């Protein structure tokens, strides 16, 4: 009996989470039945989906509010809901990873819990999976209500990512359906610092795409990602997919060497011609320029070294709270 797992990362969403989980499950439930009955009529050899099972894994990413309690309450009234609770905030990527590790479904759907990934697309995704697609991507056609700065920021990231990593992720989101074979292959990657949507796109499995417009956040309000956190996320993702910045460091070195050679030659000629002048400003400028170039180069190398260090340490990406252990 096939099973579909829904993975929902949750961080400080106590006001809306109960309603969101109900909405997601209701959409998956009723929609899947309709979707598959229709398909059953077209292809009698495919049995209807009524017997299919659903599980919803809500991953509480160390929320500081009552999200976990809300999920526990929802799970008490619907045994298809399971709660995984982190000991602290490890980030959405870690929540997705933990959800995938604990999922049992033949297909797995990852979606946000703020209903910005419209649950009513789930039946369509499942239908495409049943038609044989291993991956179904929900692609943002409209990014919805967000500030101009956020839009520019996202565009700059995707343009840079495409240039440096060679992957066009414009419009891509974490809202995806993955077949079990894809989940198992993904989980077998030894890499720890993961960029879910980047890695799935990079894997290049046959994928169907469905477009969606991002609705407003359930309960209003804005994204939980601060600018600094987004910047760190962007740098990590770019450097995990491209070593181009390291190559740029060598180019920068060559460029500085070239400029230094020219200026050095000019100075020597001037000195031998007796035209040497007090070049205090030039010296200061050169010092600042070269110092800046060396420090940025070291920064870039340091970043890769830190990533290497993290991968070598192989520390788990998250720690899950033991079940049935209430806080003393
Ligand atoms: N989220 C999470 N950990 C975090 C931040 C966010 O699990 O540290 C969850 C959040 O609860 C939501 C999803 O990730 O389900 C997307 O977060 P958000 O809506 O803030 O981001 P955006 O819509 O801007 O992508
Ligand atoms: Mg959101």
GROMACS .gro file of C-alpha atoms and ligand atoms in nm:
model
  354
    1UNK     CA    1   0.000   0.000   0.000
    2UNK     CA    2   0.184   0.317  -0.114
    3UNK     CA    3   0.241   0.590   0.137
    4UNK     CA    4   0.294   0.961   0.090
    5UNK     CA    5   0.495   1.154   0.350
    6UNK     CA    6   0.450   1.526   0.398
    7UNK     CA    7   0.746   1.703   0.559
    8UNK     CA    8   0.678   2.037   0.718
    9UNK     CA    9   0.954   2.244   0.883
   10UNK     CA   10   0.819   2.460   1.164
   11UNK     CA   11   0.982   2.749   1.343
   12UNK     CA   12   0.786   2.974   1.580
   13UNK     CA   13   0.449   2.927   1.412
   14UNK     CA   14   0.232   2.850   1.715
   15UNK     CA   15  -0.046   3.090   1.617
   16UNK     CA   16  -0.117   2.923   1.283
   17UNK     CA   17   0.037   2.577   1.293
   18UNK     CA   18  -0.274   2.383   1.401
   19UNK     CA   19  -0.483   2.538   1.125
   20UNK     CA   20  -0.201   2.493   0.869
   21UNK     CA   21  -0.157   2.123   0.950
   22UNK     CA   22  -0.531   2.067   0.917
   23UNK     CA   23  -0.536   2.253   0.584
   24UNK     CA   24  -0.239   2.059   0.449
   25UNK     CA   25  -0.380   1.720   0.551
   26UNK     CA   26  -0.727   1.803   0.422
   27UNK     CA   27  -0.586   1.910   0.085
   28UNK     CA   28  -0.369   1.600   0.060
   29UNK     CA   29  -0.655   1.377   0.167
   30UNK     CA   30  -0.952   1.489  -0.034
   31UNK     CA   31  -0.752   1.601  -0.334
   32UNK     CA   32  -0.566   1.275  -0.366
   33UNK     CA   33  -0.887   1.080  -0.364
   34UNK     CA   34  -1.039   1.293  -0.638
   35UNK     CA   35  -0.718   1.298  -0.837
   36UNK     CA   36  -0.676   0.929  -0.833
   37UNK     CA   37  -1.037   0.837  -0.891
   38UNK     CA   38  -1.017   1.037  -1.211
   39UNK     CA   39  -0.699   0.857  -1.307
   40UNK     CA   40  -0.861   0.526  -1.216
   41UNK     CA   41  -1.135   0.599  -1.465
   42UNK     CA   42  -0.879   0.670  -1.738
   43UNK     CA   43  -0.656   0.375  -1.660
   44UNK     CA   44  -0.847   0.097  -1.490
   45UNK     CA   45  -0.527  -0.092  -1.406
   46UNK     CA   46  -0.428   0.179  -1.160
   47UNK     CA   47  -0.613   0.129  -0.835
   48UNK     CA   48  -0.774   0.424  -0.660
   49UNK     CA   49  -0.578   0.600  -0.393
   50UNK     CA   50  -0.833   0.573  -0.112
   51UNK     CA   51  -0.629   0.298   0.045
   52UNK     CA   52  -0.310   0.504   0.029
   53UNK     CA   53  -0.167   0.618   0.353
   54UNK     CA   54  -0.048   0.959   0.451
   55UNK     CA   55   0.195   1.068   0.717
   56UNK     CA   56   0.279   1.423   0.808
   57UNK     CA   57   0.612   1.483   0.978
   58UNK     CA   58   0.619   1.823   1.144
   59UNK     CA   59   0.978   1.913   1.229
   60UNK     CA   60   0.991   2.169   1.507
   61UNK     CA   61   1.317   2.351   1.444
   62UNK     CA   62   1.376   2.454   1.804
   63UNK     CA   63   1.082   2.694   1.824
   64UNK     CA   64   1.085   2.922   2.126
   65UNK     CA   65   0.705   2.937   2.134
   66UNK     CA   66   0.431   2.679   2.179
   67UNK     CA   67   0.460   2.532   1.827
   68UNK     CA   68   0.569   2.189   1.954
   69UNK     CA   69   0.277   2.173   2.199
   70UNK     CA   70   0.036   2.271   1.922
   71UNK     CA   71   0.174   1.996   1.698
   72UNK     CA   72   0.157   1.744   1.982
   73UNK     CA   73  -0.207   1.838   2.036
   74UNK     CA   74  -0.280   1.800   1.665
   75UNK     CA   75  -0.100   1.463   1.664
   76UNK     CA   76  -0.316   1.343   1.954
   77UNK     CA   77  -0.627   1.389   1.743
   78UNK     CA   78  -0.479   1.266   1.413
   79UNK     CA   79  -0.237   0.976   1.428
   80UNK     CA   80  -0.099   1.053   1.084
   81UNK     CA   81   0.086   1.350   1.234
   82UNK     CA   82   0.433   1.288   1.379
   83UNK     CA   83   0.645   1.541   1.563
   84UNK     CA   84   1.022   1.567   1.548
   85UNK     CA   85   1.155   1.830   1.782
   86UNK     CA   86   1.505   1.978   1.768
   87UNK     CA   87   1.684   2.077   2.086
   88UNK     CA   88   1.751   2.421   1.935
   89UNK     CA   89   1.716   2.609   1.609
   90UNK     CA   90   1.932   2.426   1.352
   91UNK     CA   91   1.781   2.585   1.040
   92UNK     CA   92   1.534   2.487   0.773
   93UNK     CA   93   1.784   2.275   0.578
   94UNK     CA   94   1.844   2.061   0.889
   95UNK     CA   95   1.467   2.032   0.942
   96UNK     CA   96   1.414   1.911   0.584
   97UNK     CA   97   1.702   1.665   0.621
   98UNK     CA   98   1.566   1.522   0.948
   99UNK     CA   99   1.219   1.493   0.792
  100UNK     CA  100   1.359   1.302   0.496
  101UNK     CA  101   1.559   1.068   0.722
  102UNK     CA  102   1.247   0.984   0.926
  103UNK     CA  103   1.003   0.964   0.635
  104UNK     CA  104   0.863   0.627   0.530
  105UNK     CA  105   0.662   0.728   0.225
  106UNK     CA  106   0.703   0.597  -0.128
  107UNK     CA  107   0.678   0.962  -0.221
  108UNK     CA  108   0.780   1.252  -0.002
  109UNK     CA  109   0.652   1.608  -0.030
  110UNK     CA  110   0.839   1.893   0.139
  111UNK     CA  111   0.642   2.213   0.201
  112UNK     CA  112   0.644   2.520   0.427
  113UNK     CA  113   0.398   2.533   0.713
  114UNK     CA  114   0.292   2.894   0.653
  115UNK     CA  115   0.074   2.791   0.355
  116UNK     CA  116   0.295   2.990   0.119
  117UNK     CA  117   0.341   2.658  -0.061
  118UNK     CA  118  -0.025   2.605  -0.157
  119UNK     CA  119  -0.133   2.264  -0.025
  120UNK     CA  120  -0.399   2.240  -0.297
  121UNK     CA  121  -0.116   2.156  -0.541
  122UNK     CA  122  -0.044   1.831  -0.356
  123UNK     CA  123  -0.301   1.623  -0.552
  124UNK     CA  124  -0.153   1.744  -0.879
  125UNK     CA  125   0.196   1.656  -0.760
  126UNK     CA  126   0.088   1.308  -0.654
  127UNK     CA  127  -0.085   1.258  -0.988
  128UNK     CA  128   0.236   1.348  -1.174
  129UNK     CA  129   0.433   1.110  -0.951
  130UNK     CA  130   0.189   0.832  -1.032
  131UNK     CA  131   0.245   0.906  -1.399
  132UNK     CA  132   0.610   0.821  -1.347
  133UNK     CA  133   0.786   1.146  -1.259
  134UNK     CA  134   1.054   1.097  -0.994
  135UNK     CA  135   1.061   1.463  -0.896
  136UNK     CA  136   0.784   1.721  -0.911
  137UNK     CA  137   0.901   2.081  -0.865
  138UNK     CA  138   0.661   2.355  -0.768
  139UNK     CA  139   0.808   2.661  -0.938
  140UNK     CA  140   0.730   3.016  -0.829
  141UNK     CA  141   0.574   3.209  -1.111
  142UNK     CA  142   0.497   3.508  -0.893
  143UNK     CA  143   0.705   3.572  -0.585
  144UNK     CA  144   0.409   3.728  -0.406
  145UNK     CA  145   0.417   4.022  -0.167
  146UNK     CA  146   0.772   4.100  -0.073
  147UNK     CA  147   0.979   4.414  -0.048
  148UNK     CA  148   1.177   4.548  -0.342
  149UNK     CA  149   1.498   4.483  -0.147
  150UNK     CA  150   1.405   4.116  -0.094
  151UNK     CA  151   1.325   4.077  -0.463
  152UNK     CA  152   1.652   4.239  -0.572
  153UNK     CA  153   1.840   4.026  -0.322
  154UNK     CA  154   1.683   3.704  -0.454
  155UNK     CA  155   1.751   3.805  -0.816
  156UNK     CA  156   2.114   3.886  -0.737
  157UNK     CA  157   2.159   3.552  -0.561
  158UNK     CA  158   2.009   3.349  -0.846
  159UNK     CA  159   2.210   3.539  -1.110
  160UNK     CA  160   2.534   3.485  -0.917
  161UNK     CA  161   2.449   3.121  -0.846
  162UNK     CA  162   2.384   3.060  -1.215
  163UNK     CA  163   2.709   3.229  -1.315
  164UNK     CA  164   2.926   3.055  -1.057
  165UNK     CA  165   2.758   2.715  -1.019
  166UNK     CA  166   2.605   2.685  -1.366
  167UNK     CA  167   2.258   2.598  -1.230
  168UNK     CA  168   1.953   2.809  -1.300
  169UNK     CA  169   1.745   2.801  -0.984
  170UNK     CA  170   1.523   3.099  -1.062
  171UNK     CA  171   1.173   3.033  -0.930
  172UNK     CA  172   1.277   2.708  -0.763
  173UNK     CA  173   1.152   2.644  -0.413
  174UNK     CA  174   1.176   2.373  -0.149
  175UNK     CA  175   0.818   2.274  -0.235
  176UNK     CA  176   0.889   1.941  -0.406
  177UNK     CA  177   0.770   1.588  -0.437
  178UNK     CA  178   1.045   1.325  -0.443
  179UNK     CA  179   1.010   0.958  -0.522
  180UNK     CA  180   1.157   0.721  -0.260
  181UNK     CA  181   1.447   0.632  -0.495
  182UNK     CA  182   1.540   1.002  -0.511
  183UNK     CA  183   1.511   1.043  -0.132
  184UNK     CA  184   1.735   0.742  -0.073
  185UNK     CA  185   1.992   0.862  -0.326
  186UNK     CA  186   1.982   1.212  -0.173
  187UNK     CA  187   2.028   1.077   0.179
  188UNK     CA  188   2.324   0.870   0.060
  189UNK     CA  189   2.519   1.185  -0.039
  190UNK     CA  190   2.803   1.213   0.212
  191UNK     CA  191   2.782   1.594   0.204
  192UNK     CA  192   2.662   1.762   0.523
  193UNK     CA  193   2.622   2.133   0.447
  194UNK     CA  194   2.327   2.087   0.215
  195UNK     CA  195   2.127   2.310  -0.014
  196UNK     CA  196   1.816   2.099  -0.071
  197UNK     CA  197   1.672   2.261  -0.382
  198UNK     CA  198   2.018   2.309  -0.535
  199UNK     CA  199   2.118   1.946  -0.485
  200UNK     CA  200   1.791   1.808  -0.621
  201UNK     CA  201   1.822   2.030  -0.928
  202UNK     CA  202   2.188   1.931  -0.965
  203UNK     CA  203   2.090   1.560  -0.949
  204UNK     CA  204   1.893   1.614  -1.269
  205UNK     CA  205   1.629   1.346  -1.218
  206UNK     CA  206   1.343   1.353  -1.469
  207UNK     CA  207   1.123   1.620  -1.317
  208UNK     CA  208   0.782   1.768  -1.386
  209UNK     CA  209   0.717   2.129  -1.304
  210UNK     CA  210   0.405   2.300  -1.183
  211UNK     CA  211   0.378   2.675  -1.147
  212UNK     CA  212   0.240   2.857  -0.847
  213UNK     CA  213   0.207   3.211  -0.715
  214UNK     CA  214   0.324   3.265  -0.361
  215UNK     CA  215   0.027   3.365  -0.143
  216UNK     CA  216   0.060   3.575   0.172
  217UNK     CA  217   0.190   3.409   0.486
  218UNK     CA  218  -0.075   3.234   0.698
  219UNK     CA  219  -0.145   3.472   0.984
  220UNK     CA  220   0.029   3.759   0.803
  221UNK     CA  221   0.374   3.888   0.887
  222UNK     CA  222   0.695   3.844   0.695
  223UNK     CA  223   0.969   3.593   0.643
  224UNK     CA  224   1.163   3.466   0.943
  225UNK     CA  225   1.492   3.501   0.762
  226UNK     CA  226   1.687   3.811   0.859
  227UNK     CA  227   1.902   3.980   0.593
  228UNK     CA  228   2.222   3.862   0.763
  229UNK     CA  229   2.097   3.505   0.786
  230UNK     CA  230   2.000   3.512   0.419
  231UNK     CA  231   2.341   3.649   0.326
  232UNK     CA  232   2.514   3.370   0.517
  233UNK     CA  233   2.283   3.115   0.355
  234UNK     CA  234   2.359   3.260   0.010
  235UNK     CA  235   2.738   3.253   0.065
  236UNK     CA  236   2.724   2.896   0.199
  237UNK     CA  237   2.516   2.778  -0.092
  238UNK     CA  238   2.731   2.944  -0.355
  239UNK     CA  239   3.054   2.813  -0.206
  240UNK     CA  240   2.911   2.464  -0.166
  241UNK     CA  241   2.837   2.453  -0.536
  242UNK     CA  242   3.129   2.645  -0.686
  243UNK     CA  243   3.502   2.677  -0.632
  244UNK     CA  244   3.507   2.974  -0.868
  245UNK     CA  245   3.572   3.227  -0.584
  246UNK     CA  246   3.897   3.040  -0.512
  247UNK     CA  247   3.997   3.068  -0.875
  248UNK     CA  248   3.909   3.436  -0.866
  249UNK     CA  249   4.160   3.468  -0.581
  250UNK     CA  250   4.440   3.340  -0.806
  251UNK     CA  251   4.327   3.576  -1.084
  252UNK     CA  252   4.330   3.861  -0.834
  253UNK     CA  253   4.683   3.760  -0.733
  254UNK     CA  254   4.797   3.759  -1.097
  255UNK     CA  255   4.630   4.093  -1.158
  256UNK     CA  256   4.798   4.251  -0.853
  257UNK     CA  257   5.130   4.104  -0.962
  258UNK     CA  258   5.086   4.254  -1.311
  259UNK     CA  259   4.993   4.598  -1.180
  260UNK     CA  260   5.276   4.580  -0.926
  261UNK     CA  261   5.524   4.488  -1.204
  262UNK     CA  262   5.418   4.783  -1.420
  263UNK     CA  263   5.431   5.033  -1.133
  264UNK     CA  264   5.766   4.889  -1.020
  265UNK     CA  265   5.912   4.922  -1.371
  266UNK     CA  266   5.788   5.281  -1.402
  267UNK     CA  267   5.940   5.371  -1.062
  268UNK     CA  268   6.275   5.216  -1.155
  269UNK     CA  269   6.286   5.402  -1.486
  270UNK     CA  270   6.202   5.728  -1.309
  271UNK     CA  271   6.468   5.663  -1.049
  272UNK     CA  272   6.740   5.596  -1.308
  273UNK     CA  273   6.634   5.904  -1.502
  274UNK     CA  274   6.664   6.106  -1.183
  275UNK     CA  275   6.292   6.193  -1.189
  276UNK     CA  276   6.193   6.006  -0.874
  277UNK     CA  277   5.941   6.209  -0.677
  278UNK     CA  278   5.811   6.170  -0.326
  279UNK     CA  279   5.539   5.911  -0.386
  280UNK     CA  280   5.386   5.898  -0.039
  281UNK     CA  281   5.025   5.890  -0.162
  282UNK     CA  282   5.105   5.620  -0.417
  283UNK     CA  283   5.271   5.404  -0.154
  284UNK     CA  284   4.980   5.440   0.087
  285UNK     CA  285   4.730   5.362  -0.190
  286UNK     CA  286   4.925   5.056  -0.298
  287UNK     CA  287   4.954   4.933   0.061
  288UNK     CA  288   4.580   4.968   0.114
  289UNK     CA  289   4.499   4.802  -0.219
  290UNK     CA  290   4.735   4.511  -0.176
  291UNK     CA  291   4.644   4.470   0.191
  292UNK     CA  292   4.274   4.464   0.097
  293UNK     CA  293   4.332   4.213  -0.182
  294UNK     CA  294   4.535   3.983   0.047
  295UNK     CA  295   4.281   3.998   0.328
  296UNK     CA  296   3.983   3.930   0.098
  297UNK     CA  297   4.175   3.641  -0.057
  298UNK     CA  298   4.246   3.502   0.288
  299UNK     CA  299   3.880   3.548   0.378
  300UNK     CA  300   3.766   3.347   0.078
  301UNK     CA  301   4.022   3.073   0.142
  302UNK     CA  302   3.925   3.077   0.511
  303UNK     CA  303   3.560   3.027   0.422
  304UNK     CA  304   3.637   2.718   0.216
  305UNK     CA  305   3.865   2.592   0.492
  306UNK     CA  306   3.582   2.636   0.745
  307UNK     CA  307   3.346   2.439   0.520
  308UNK     CA  308   3.610   2.169   0.484
  309UNK     CA  309   3.655   2.165   0.861
  310UNK     CA  310   3.279   2.127   0.913
  311UNK     CA  311   3.260   1.841   0.663
  312UNK     CA  312   3.560   1.663   0.816
  313UNK     CA  313   3.423   1.698   1.170
  314UNK     CA  314   3.109   1.529   1.037
  315UNK     CA  315   2.903   1.656   1.330
  316UNK     CA  316   2.531   1.580   1.285
  317UNK     CA  317   2.328   1.863   1.134
  318UNK     CA  318   2.074   1.857   1.417
  319UNK     CA  319   1.995   1.702   1.753
  320UNK     CA  320   1.647   1.563   1.808
  321UNK     CA  321   1.483   1.580   2.150
  322UNK     CA  322   1.411   1.237   2.297
  323UNK     CA  323   1.044   1.145   2.283
  324UNK     CA  324   0.824   1.123   2.592
  325UNK     CA  325   1.066   1.321   2.803
  326UNK     CA  326   0.900   1.627   2.945
  327UNK     CA  327   1.113   1.914   3.066
  328UNK     CA  328   1.172   1.878   3.443
  329LIG     N1  329   1.170   2.764   0.916
  329LIG     C1  330   1.244   2.668   0.985
  329LIG     N2  331   1.358   2.707   1.048
  329LIG     C2  332   1.403   2.837   1.047
  329LIG     C3  333   1.329   2.932   0.972
  329LIG     C4  334   1.213   2.891   0.907
  329LIG     O1  335   1.207   2.551   0.990
  329LIG     O2  336   1.505   2.863   1.109
  329LIG     C5  337   1.046   2.720   0.847
  329LIG     C6  338   0.924   2.809   0.869
  329LIG     O3  339   0.849   2.771   0.982
  329LIG     C7  340   0.847   2.787   0.740
  329LIG     C8  341   0.958   2.765   0.636
  329LIG     O4  342   1.073   2.726   0.709
  329LIG     O5  343   0.769   2.669   0.744
  329LIG     C9  344   0.986   2.891   0.555
  329LIG     O6  345   1.017   2.999   0.641
  329LIG     P1  346   0.966   3.147   0.609
  329LIG     O7  347   0.822   3.144   0.575
  329LIG     O8  348   1.008   3.235   0.722
  329LIG     O9  349   1.056   3.183   0.484
  329LIG     P2  350   1.018   3.233   0.336
  329LIG    O10  351   0.871   3.217   0.317
  329LIG    O11  352   1.063   3.373   0.334
  329LIG    O12  353   1.097   3.144   0.247
  330LIG    MG1  354   0.710   3.166   0.416
   0.00000   0.00000   0.00000
